[in-house]
Each structure stands twice: as structure tokens, then as C-alpha cells.
Short mmCIF file of C-alpha atoms in Angstrom, two decimals:
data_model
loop_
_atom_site.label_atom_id
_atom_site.label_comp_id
_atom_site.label_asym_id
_atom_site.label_seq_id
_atom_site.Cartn_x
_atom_site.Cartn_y
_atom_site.Cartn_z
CA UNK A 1 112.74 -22.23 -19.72
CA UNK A 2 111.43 -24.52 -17.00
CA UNK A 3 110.68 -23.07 -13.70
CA UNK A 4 111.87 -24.34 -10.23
CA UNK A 5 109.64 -25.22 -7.87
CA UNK A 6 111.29 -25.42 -4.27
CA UNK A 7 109.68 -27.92 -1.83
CA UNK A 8 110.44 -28.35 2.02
CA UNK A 9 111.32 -30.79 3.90
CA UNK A 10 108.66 -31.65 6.40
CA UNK A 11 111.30 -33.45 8.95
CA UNK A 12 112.60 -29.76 8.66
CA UNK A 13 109.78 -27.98 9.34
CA UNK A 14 108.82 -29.43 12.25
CA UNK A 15 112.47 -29.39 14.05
CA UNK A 16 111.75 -25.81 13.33
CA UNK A 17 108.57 -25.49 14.68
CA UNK A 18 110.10 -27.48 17.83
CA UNK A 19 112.75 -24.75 18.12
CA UNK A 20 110.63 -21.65 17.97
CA UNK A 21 107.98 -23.54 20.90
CA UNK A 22 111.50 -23.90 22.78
CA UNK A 23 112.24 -20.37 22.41
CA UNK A 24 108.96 -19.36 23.26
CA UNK A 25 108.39 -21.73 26.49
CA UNK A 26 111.93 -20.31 27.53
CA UNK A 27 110.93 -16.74 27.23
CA UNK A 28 107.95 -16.95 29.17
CA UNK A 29 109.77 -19.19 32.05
CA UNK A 30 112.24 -16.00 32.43
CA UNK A 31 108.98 -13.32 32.58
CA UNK A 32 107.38 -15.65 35.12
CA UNK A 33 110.94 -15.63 37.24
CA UNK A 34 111.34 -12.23 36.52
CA UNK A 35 108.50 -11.29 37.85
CA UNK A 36 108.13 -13.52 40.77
CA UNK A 37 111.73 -11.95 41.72
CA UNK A 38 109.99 -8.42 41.59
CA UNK A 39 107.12 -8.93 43.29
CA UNK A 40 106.31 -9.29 47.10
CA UNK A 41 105.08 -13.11 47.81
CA UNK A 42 102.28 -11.05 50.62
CA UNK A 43 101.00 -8.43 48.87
CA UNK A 44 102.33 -8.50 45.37
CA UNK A 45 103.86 -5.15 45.50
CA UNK A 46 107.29 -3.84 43.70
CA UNK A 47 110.67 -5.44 45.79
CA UNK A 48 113.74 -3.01 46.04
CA UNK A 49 117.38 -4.44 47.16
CA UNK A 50 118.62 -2.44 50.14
CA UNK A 51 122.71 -3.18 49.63
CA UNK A 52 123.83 -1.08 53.09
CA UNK A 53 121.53 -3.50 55.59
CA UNK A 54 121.81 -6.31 52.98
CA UNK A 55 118.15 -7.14 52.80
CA UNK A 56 115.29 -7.07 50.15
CA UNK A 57 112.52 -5.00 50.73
CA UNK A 58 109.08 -4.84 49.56
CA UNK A 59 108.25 -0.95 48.75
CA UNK A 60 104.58 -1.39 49.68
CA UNK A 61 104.43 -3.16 52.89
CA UNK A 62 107.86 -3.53 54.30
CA UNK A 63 108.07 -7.37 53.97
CA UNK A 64 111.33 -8.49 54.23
CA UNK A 65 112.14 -10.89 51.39
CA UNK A 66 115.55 -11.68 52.14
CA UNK A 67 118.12 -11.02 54.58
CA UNK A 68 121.96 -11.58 55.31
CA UNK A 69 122.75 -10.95 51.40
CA UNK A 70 126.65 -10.96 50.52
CA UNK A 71 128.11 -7.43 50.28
CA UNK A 72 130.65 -7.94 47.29
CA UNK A 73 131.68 -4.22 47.73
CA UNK A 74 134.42 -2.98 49.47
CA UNK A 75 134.71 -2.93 53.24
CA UNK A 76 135.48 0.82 53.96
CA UNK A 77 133.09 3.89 53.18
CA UNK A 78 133.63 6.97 51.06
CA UNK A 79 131.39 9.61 51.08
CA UNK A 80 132.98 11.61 48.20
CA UNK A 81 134.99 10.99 45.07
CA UNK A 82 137.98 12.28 46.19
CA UNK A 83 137.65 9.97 49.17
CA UNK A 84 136.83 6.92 47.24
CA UNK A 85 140.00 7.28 44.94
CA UNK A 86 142.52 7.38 48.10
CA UNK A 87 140.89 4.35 49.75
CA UNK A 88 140.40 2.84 46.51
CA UNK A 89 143.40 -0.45 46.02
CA UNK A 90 143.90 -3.29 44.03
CA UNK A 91 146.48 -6.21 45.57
CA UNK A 92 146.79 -7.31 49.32
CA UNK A 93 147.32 -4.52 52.14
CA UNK A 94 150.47 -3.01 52.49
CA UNK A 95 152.72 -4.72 55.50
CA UNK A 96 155.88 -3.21 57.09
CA UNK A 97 157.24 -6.44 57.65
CA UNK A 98 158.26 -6.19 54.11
CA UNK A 99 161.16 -3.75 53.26
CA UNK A 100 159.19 -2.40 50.46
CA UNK A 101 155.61 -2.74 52.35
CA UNK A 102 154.70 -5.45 49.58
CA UNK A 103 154.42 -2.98 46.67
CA UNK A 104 156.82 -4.89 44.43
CA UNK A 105 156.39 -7.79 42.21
CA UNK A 106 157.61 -11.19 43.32
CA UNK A 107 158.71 -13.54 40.77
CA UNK A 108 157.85 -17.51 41.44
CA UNK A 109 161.16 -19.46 41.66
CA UNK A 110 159.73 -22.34 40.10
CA UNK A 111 160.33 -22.57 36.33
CA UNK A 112 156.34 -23.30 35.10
CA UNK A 113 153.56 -21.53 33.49
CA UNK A 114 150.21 -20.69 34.74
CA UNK A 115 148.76 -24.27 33.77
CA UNK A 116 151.93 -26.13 35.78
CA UNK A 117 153.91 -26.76 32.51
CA UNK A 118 157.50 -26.61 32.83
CA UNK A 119 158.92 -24.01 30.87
CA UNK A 120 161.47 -24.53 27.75
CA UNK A 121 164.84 -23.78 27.98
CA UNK A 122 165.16 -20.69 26.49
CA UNK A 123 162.42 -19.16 28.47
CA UNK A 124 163.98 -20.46 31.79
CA UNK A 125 167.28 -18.25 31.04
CA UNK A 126 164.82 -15.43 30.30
CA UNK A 127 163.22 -15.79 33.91
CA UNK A 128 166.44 -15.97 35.41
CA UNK A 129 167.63 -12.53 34.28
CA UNK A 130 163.99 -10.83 35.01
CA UNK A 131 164.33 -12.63 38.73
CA UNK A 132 168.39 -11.24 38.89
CA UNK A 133 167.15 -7.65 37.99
CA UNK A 134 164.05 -8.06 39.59
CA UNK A 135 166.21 -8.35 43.03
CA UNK A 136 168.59 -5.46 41.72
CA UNK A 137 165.88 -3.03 41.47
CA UNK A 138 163.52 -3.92 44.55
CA UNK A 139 166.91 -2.91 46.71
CA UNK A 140 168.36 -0.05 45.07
CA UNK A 141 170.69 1.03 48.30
CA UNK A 142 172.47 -0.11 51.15
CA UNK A 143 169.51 1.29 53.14
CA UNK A 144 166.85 -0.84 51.80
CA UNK A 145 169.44 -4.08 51.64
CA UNK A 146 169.92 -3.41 55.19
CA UNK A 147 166.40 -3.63 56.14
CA UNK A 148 165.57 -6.16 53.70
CA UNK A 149 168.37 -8.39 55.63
CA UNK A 150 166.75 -6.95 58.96
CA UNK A 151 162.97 -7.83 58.55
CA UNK A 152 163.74 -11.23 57.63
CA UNK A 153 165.82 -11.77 60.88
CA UNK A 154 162.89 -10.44 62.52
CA UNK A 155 160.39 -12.74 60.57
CA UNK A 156 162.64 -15.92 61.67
CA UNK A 157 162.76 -14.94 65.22
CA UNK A 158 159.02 -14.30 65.18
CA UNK A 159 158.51 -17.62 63.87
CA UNK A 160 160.74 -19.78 66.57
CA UNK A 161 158.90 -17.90 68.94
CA UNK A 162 155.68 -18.63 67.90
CA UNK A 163 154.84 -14.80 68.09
CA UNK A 164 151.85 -13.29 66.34
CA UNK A 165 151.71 -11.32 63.23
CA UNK A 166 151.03 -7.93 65.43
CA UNK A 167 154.81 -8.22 67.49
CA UNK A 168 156.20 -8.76 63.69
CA UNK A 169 154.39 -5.31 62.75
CA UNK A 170 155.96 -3.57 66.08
CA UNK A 171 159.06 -4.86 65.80
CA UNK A 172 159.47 -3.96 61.85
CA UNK A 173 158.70 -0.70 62.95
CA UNK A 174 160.45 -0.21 66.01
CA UNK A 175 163.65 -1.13 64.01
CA UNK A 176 162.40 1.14 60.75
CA UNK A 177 162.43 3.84 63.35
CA UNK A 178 165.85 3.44 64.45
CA UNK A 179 167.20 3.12 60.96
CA UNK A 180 165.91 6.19 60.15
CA UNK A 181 167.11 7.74 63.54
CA UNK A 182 170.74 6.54 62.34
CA UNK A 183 171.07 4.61 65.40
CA UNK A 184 172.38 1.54 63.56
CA UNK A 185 176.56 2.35 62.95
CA UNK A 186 178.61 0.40 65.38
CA UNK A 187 175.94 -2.51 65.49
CA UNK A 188 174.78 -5.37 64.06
CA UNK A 189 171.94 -5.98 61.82
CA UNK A 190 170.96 -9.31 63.97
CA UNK A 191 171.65 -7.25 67.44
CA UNK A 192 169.30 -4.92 66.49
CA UNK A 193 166.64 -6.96 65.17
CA UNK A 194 166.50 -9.17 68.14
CA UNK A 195 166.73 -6.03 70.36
CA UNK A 196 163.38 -5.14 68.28
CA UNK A 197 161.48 -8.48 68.58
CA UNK A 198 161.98 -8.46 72.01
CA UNK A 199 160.66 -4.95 72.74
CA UNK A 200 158.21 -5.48 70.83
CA UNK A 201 156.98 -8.78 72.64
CA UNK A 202 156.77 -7.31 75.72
CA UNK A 203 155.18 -4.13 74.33
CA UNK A 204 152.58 -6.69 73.31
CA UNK A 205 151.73 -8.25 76.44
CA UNK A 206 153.77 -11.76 74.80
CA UNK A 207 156.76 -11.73 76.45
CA UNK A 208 159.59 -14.02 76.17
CA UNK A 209 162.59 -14.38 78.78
CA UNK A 210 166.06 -12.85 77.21
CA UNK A 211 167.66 -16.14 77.45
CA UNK A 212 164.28 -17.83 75.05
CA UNK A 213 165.70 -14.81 72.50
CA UNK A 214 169.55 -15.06 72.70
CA UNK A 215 168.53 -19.03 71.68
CA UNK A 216 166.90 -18.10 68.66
CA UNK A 217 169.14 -14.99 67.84
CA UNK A 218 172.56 -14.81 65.85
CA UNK A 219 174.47 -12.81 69.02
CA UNK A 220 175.13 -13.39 72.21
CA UNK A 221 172.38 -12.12 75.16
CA UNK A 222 174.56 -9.35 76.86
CA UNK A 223 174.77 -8.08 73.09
CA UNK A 224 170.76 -8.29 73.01
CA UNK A 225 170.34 -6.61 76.40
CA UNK A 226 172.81 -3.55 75.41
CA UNK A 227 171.62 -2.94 72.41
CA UNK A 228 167.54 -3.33 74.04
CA UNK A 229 168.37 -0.87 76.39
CA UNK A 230 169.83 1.59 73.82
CA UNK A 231 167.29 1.29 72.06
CA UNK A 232 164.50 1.62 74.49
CA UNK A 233 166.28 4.73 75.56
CA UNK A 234 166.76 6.22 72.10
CA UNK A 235 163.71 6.03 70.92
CA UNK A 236 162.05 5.99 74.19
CA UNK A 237 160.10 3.30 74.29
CA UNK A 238 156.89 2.69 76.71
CA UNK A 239 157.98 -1.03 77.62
CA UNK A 240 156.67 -1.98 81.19
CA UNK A 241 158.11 -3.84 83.17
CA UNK A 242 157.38 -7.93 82.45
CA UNK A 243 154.46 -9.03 84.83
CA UNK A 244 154.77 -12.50 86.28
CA UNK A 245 151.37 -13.35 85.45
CA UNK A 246 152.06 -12.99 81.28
CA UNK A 247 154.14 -15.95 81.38
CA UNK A 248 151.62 -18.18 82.70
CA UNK A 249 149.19 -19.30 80.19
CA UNK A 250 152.55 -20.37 77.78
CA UNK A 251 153.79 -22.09 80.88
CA UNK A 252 150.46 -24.15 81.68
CA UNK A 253 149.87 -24.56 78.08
CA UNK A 254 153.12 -26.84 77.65
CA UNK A 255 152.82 -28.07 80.74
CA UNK A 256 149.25 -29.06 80.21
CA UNK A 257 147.85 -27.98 83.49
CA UNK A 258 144.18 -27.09 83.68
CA UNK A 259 142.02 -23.56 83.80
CA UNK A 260 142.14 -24.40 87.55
CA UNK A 261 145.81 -24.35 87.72
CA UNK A 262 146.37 -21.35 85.82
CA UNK A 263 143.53 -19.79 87.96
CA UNK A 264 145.58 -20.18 91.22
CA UNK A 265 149.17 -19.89 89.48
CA UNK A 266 147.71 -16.12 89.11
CA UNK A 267 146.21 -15.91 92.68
CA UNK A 268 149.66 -16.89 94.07
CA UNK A 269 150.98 -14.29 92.28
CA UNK A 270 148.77 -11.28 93.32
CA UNK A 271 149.32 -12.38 96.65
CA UNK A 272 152.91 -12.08 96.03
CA UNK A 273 152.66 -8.72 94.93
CA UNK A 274 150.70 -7.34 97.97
CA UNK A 275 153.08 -8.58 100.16
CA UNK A 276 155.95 -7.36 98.01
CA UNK A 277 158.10 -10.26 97.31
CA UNK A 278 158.13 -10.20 93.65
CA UNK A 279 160.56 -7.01 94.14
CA UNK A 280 164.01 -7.88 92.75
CA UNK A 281 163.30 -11.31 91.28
CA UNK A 282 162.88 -12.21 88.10
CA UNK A 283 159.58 -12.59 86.24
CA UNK A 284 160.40 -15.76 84.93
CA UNK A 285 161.70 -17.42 87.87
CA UNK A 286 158.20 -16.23 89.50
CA UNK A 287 155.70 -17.62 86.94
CA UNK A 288 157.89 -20.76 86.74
CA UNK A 289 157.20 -21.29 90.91
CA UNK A 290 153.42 -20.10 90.68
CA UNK A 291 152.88 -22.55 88.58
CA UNK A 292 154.89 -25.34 89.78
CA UNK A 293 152.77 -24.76 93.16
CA UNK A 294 149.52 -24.17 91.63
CA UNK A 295 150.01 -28.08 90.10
CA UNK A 296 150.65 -29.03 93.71
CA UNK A 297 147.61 -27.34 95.08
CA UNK A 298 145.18 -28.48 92.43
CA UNK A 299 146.17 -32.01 93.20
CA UNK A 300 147.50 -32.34 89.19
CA UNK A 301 151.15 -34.00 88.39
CA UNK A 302 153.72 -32.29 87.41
CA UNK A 303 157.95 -31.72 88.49
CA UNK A 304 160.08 -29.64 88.97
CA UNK A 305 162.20 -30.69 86.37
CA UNK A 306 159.39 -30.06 83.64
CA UNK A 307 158.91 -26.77 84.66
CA UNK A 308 162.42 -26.06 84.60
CA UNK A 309 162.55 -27.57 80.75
CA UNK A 310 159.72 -25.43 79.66
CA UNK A 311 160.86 -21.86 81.57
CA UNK A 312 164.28 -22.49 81.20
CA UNK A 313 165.55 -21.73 84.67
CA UNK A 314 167.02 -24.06 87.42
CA UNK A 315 165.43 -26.23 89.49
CA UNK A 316 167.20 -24.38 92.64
CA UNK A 317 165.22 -21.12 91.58
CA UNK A 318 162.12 -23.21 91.29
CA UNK A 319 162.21 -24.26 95.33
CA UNK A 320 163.35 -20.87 96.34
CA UNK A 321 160.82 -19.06 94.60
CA UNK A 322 158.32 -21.69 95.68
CA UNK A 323 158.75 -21.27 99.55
CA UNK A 324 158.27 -17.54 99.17
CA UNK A 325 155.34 -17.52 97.36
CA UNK A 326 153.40 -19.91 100.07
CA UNK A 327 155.10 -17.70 102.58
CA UNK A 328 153.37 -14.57 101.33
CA UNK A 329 149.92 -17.21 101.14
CA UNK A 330 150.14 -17.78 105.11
CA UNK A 331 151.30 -14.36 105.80
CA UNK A 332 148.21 -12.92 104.51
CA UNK A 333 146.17 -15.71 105.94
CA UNK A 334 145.05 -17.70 103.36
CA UNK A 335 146.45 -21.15 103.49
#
């Protein structure tokens, strides 16, 4: 019986010898970073991560390595388990905006899969039924459709008014507190709502006229002011009253007067008010004027008819308002 003798290639045994130096050269490259990323660069001592001031430390001297790191954690603070697993969440922040404060699942109207694809036929009948039930069960009584129907009358408003996300919050829970008050029967949905955004505006220091709300709103304005004042009552409310000087920066802004103008539209204003002669008249019609005259003082162009466009009042209130404000100027000596 003849015997085998096994011979290797030598192409072979050198791409394995070529391999192994690889493996090697990389090994000792990661020992060498390793250890350069554990040592100090001053004094060669042992470098410890400090995650709550976000800075590298060396343990020996106190060199600071690096600073500024990203915190990837969370951005509260527990300082016990039990405290850690009721701050602990998963999803975006619960809203009130939202009848059920964003805790349900929202399925995508558009029939495609998570690479863009459109879907088959079959499965777009199957997403049509989970998106049917889907609605059934997020509003599971006339309670929830109500405020469902609410919040996004709110959420519209909001958004013609160009109000910020803060007013939405009030007013979604100004009007959650009168639903559960049961102060809703023998009123509308929109009355309500709008009755809502507008507290809430004000209550906010971003307050818009009654007539800038009945434009945007689904009832008429002696609806809105009824039901604002019921509810203001009801749930008593801590509206002030509107100040003058809140509706300039909006006013100047679409006018585009300068920091100047605005400046003395609120000095005209305050001199109003020490004389008195904002008693009675309406906030509106009082920015509208201060502002109108501030453009005249500054020397910068502007009408009467463009500030009547953007406060929507009359030109007639304008002048009358106007003369009384540079009244109360001279009276107090200062034109």
C-alpha cells in the first residue's frame, strides 16, 4: 500500500503568513489606542469618565482630557428605583391638545410600507379595517368624540392665529375643565372652543381682539363673548384685563415699524394711563392710535388706513384715539 505524502502550496503559505502579520499588526494598533485612551497625555496616569459634568478626568493629577461630552442619558434625575420606573417613558411626551394625551397609535393614511412600496391590494383592505377600528376604539364615548371634535377646533383656531403651542395647552385645558364641570349642555362645541382659545390668549399675555376670533371661529362674536364670560365665571378664571401695550409688537411687526417706534408707541401709552384716558376705551382701538402716532413721531411712513387693515378697527377710531393720546403727552408736559 503506497503512502500519501501531502505537500503545500507555498502561494498558500505565505497568504497565510500575510494574514496572521495582519492580525497581529491589528492587535497591537488596538493595545496602543487602548492605552493611549487610558492614560493621561501629562503625567501618564489612569483616566476615569465623569458622565454628571461630562468631562474626562485623569485620577492622578486632575487633567482634564475632555470636556462638553454628549449625555445620551435621560434628561431628568432619579435617585431611587422606584423613582426611576415612574419617570421612566418610551414615545414623545404626553400633550393635552390631544383627546387621548397622545397615548394611542396613529395609523399612516398612506397605503406603503416602511421602504415606500405601495402596498398590494389585499393588504390595503386589511389597513382600512385596522384604521376604521382603530378610530372606533380611540373614541369609545360621546365624551371623548366631543373633545376629540373640540381640540381640533382649538388646534385650527390656534393656527389662523398664529398662537404658540403654550395658548393651545391652556386652552385644551381650560375647555377639559369645563367638560368635566358639565358646563357644556345648551352650547356648542365651536362656542366653547373659541370661548377657550381666547381666554387662554389673553391668559398668555397674546391677546387677540374678539372680532380677530369671531373671523376665524364657526359662531358668531356675541355667541363667543357669552359663552367667554360664562366661562370665565364658572370656572373662575384669572384673565386680566387686555393691556394696550400687548398689542403692539403684532401691530409694528406687520406694519414694519422700527424698535424706535414700538419704543414710543409704549411711552404714549403709559402716559395715557397716568393721566387716565385709557378708561372706557378699547385696548385695541388704543394700541392701533399709539402706534399710528409713534410712526408720525419717529419720522417713519405709515397711514391710517394700514393701521386700520392690520387692527381691524376704523379709521374714525384711529383720529379720535390719536388726539387723546397727544393730549395726555402735552398735559403732562412732554411734547
Amino acid at each position: 500500500m503506497s503512502e500519501r505524502i501531502w505537500t503545500r502550496n507555498p502561494g498558500a503559505q505565505e497568504q497565510e503568513r500575510n494574514t496572521q502579520n495582519g492580525r497581529q499588526e491589528a492587535e497591537t494598533e488596538q493595545e496602543e489606542t487602548k492605552g493611549d485612551t487610558l492614560q493621561c497625555p501629562e503625567c501618564g496616569g489612569h483616566v476615569v469618565t465623569d458622565d454628571e459634568h461630562g468631562e474626562t478626568v485623569c485620577n492622578d493629577c486632575g487633567l482634564v482630557v475632555t470636556a462638553d461630552s454628549v449625555d445620551r442619558g435621560p434628561e431628568w434625575r432619579a435617585f431611587d428605583a422606584r423613582e426611576k420606573d415612574e419617570k421612566s417613558r418610551v414615545g414623545a411626551p404626553t400633550t393635552n391638545t390631544m383627546h387621548d394625551k397622545g397615548l394611542s397609535t396613529n395609523i399612516d393614511w398612506r397605503d406603503r410600507d416602511a421602504y415606500g412600496n405601495s402596498l398590494g391590494a389585499r393588504q390595503r383592505q386589511k389597513m382600512q379595517r385596522l384604521r376604521k377600528w382603530n378610530e372606533r376604539f380611540r373614541t369609545r364615548d360621546s365624551k371623548e368624540r366631543n373633545l376629540k371634535q373640540a381640540l381640533g377646533e382649538i388646534d385650527r383656531m390656534a393656527s389662523a392665529l398664529g398662537l404658540p403651542e403654550n395658548v393651545r395647552e391652556t386652552a385644551s385645558v381650560i375647555y377639559r375643565r369645563a367638560l368635566d364641570d358639565d358646563l357644556l349642555p345648551g352650547r356648542s362645541i365651536e362656542g366653547v372652543a373659541t370661548s377657550c382659545t381666547y381666554a387662554a390668549a389673553r391668559m398668555a399675555g397674546v391677546p387677540r381682539s374678539l372680532d380677530e376670533i369671531a373671523e376665524v371661529s364657526r359662531v358668531e362674536k356675541s355667541e363667543v363673548a357669552r359663552t367667554y364670560r360664562y366661562i370665565a365665571r364658572e370656572l373662575s378664571l384669572e384673565v386680566k384685563p387686555a393691556d394696550p401695550e400687548q398689542y403692539v409688537p403684532r401691530f409694528a411687526s406687520e406694519l414694519g415699524l422700527s424698535d424706535e417706534s414700538k419704543m414710543r408707541a409704549r411711552q404714549l401709552l403709559k402716559n395715557a394711563k397716568e393721566k387716565g384716558v385709557h378708561s372706557g376705551k378699547s385696548p385695541v382701538g388704543l394700541a392701533a392710535a399709539a402706534v399710528y402716532a409713534a410712526a408720525l413721531l419717529t419720522n417713519e411712513k405709515t397711514t391710517q388706513a394700514a393701521v386700520s387693515d392690520v387692527a381691524d378697527i376704523s379709521e374714525v377710531t384711529i383720529r379720535n384715539r390719536y388726539h387723546e393720546l397727544l393730549e395726555a403727552e402735552e398735559n403732562l408736559g412732554l411734547v
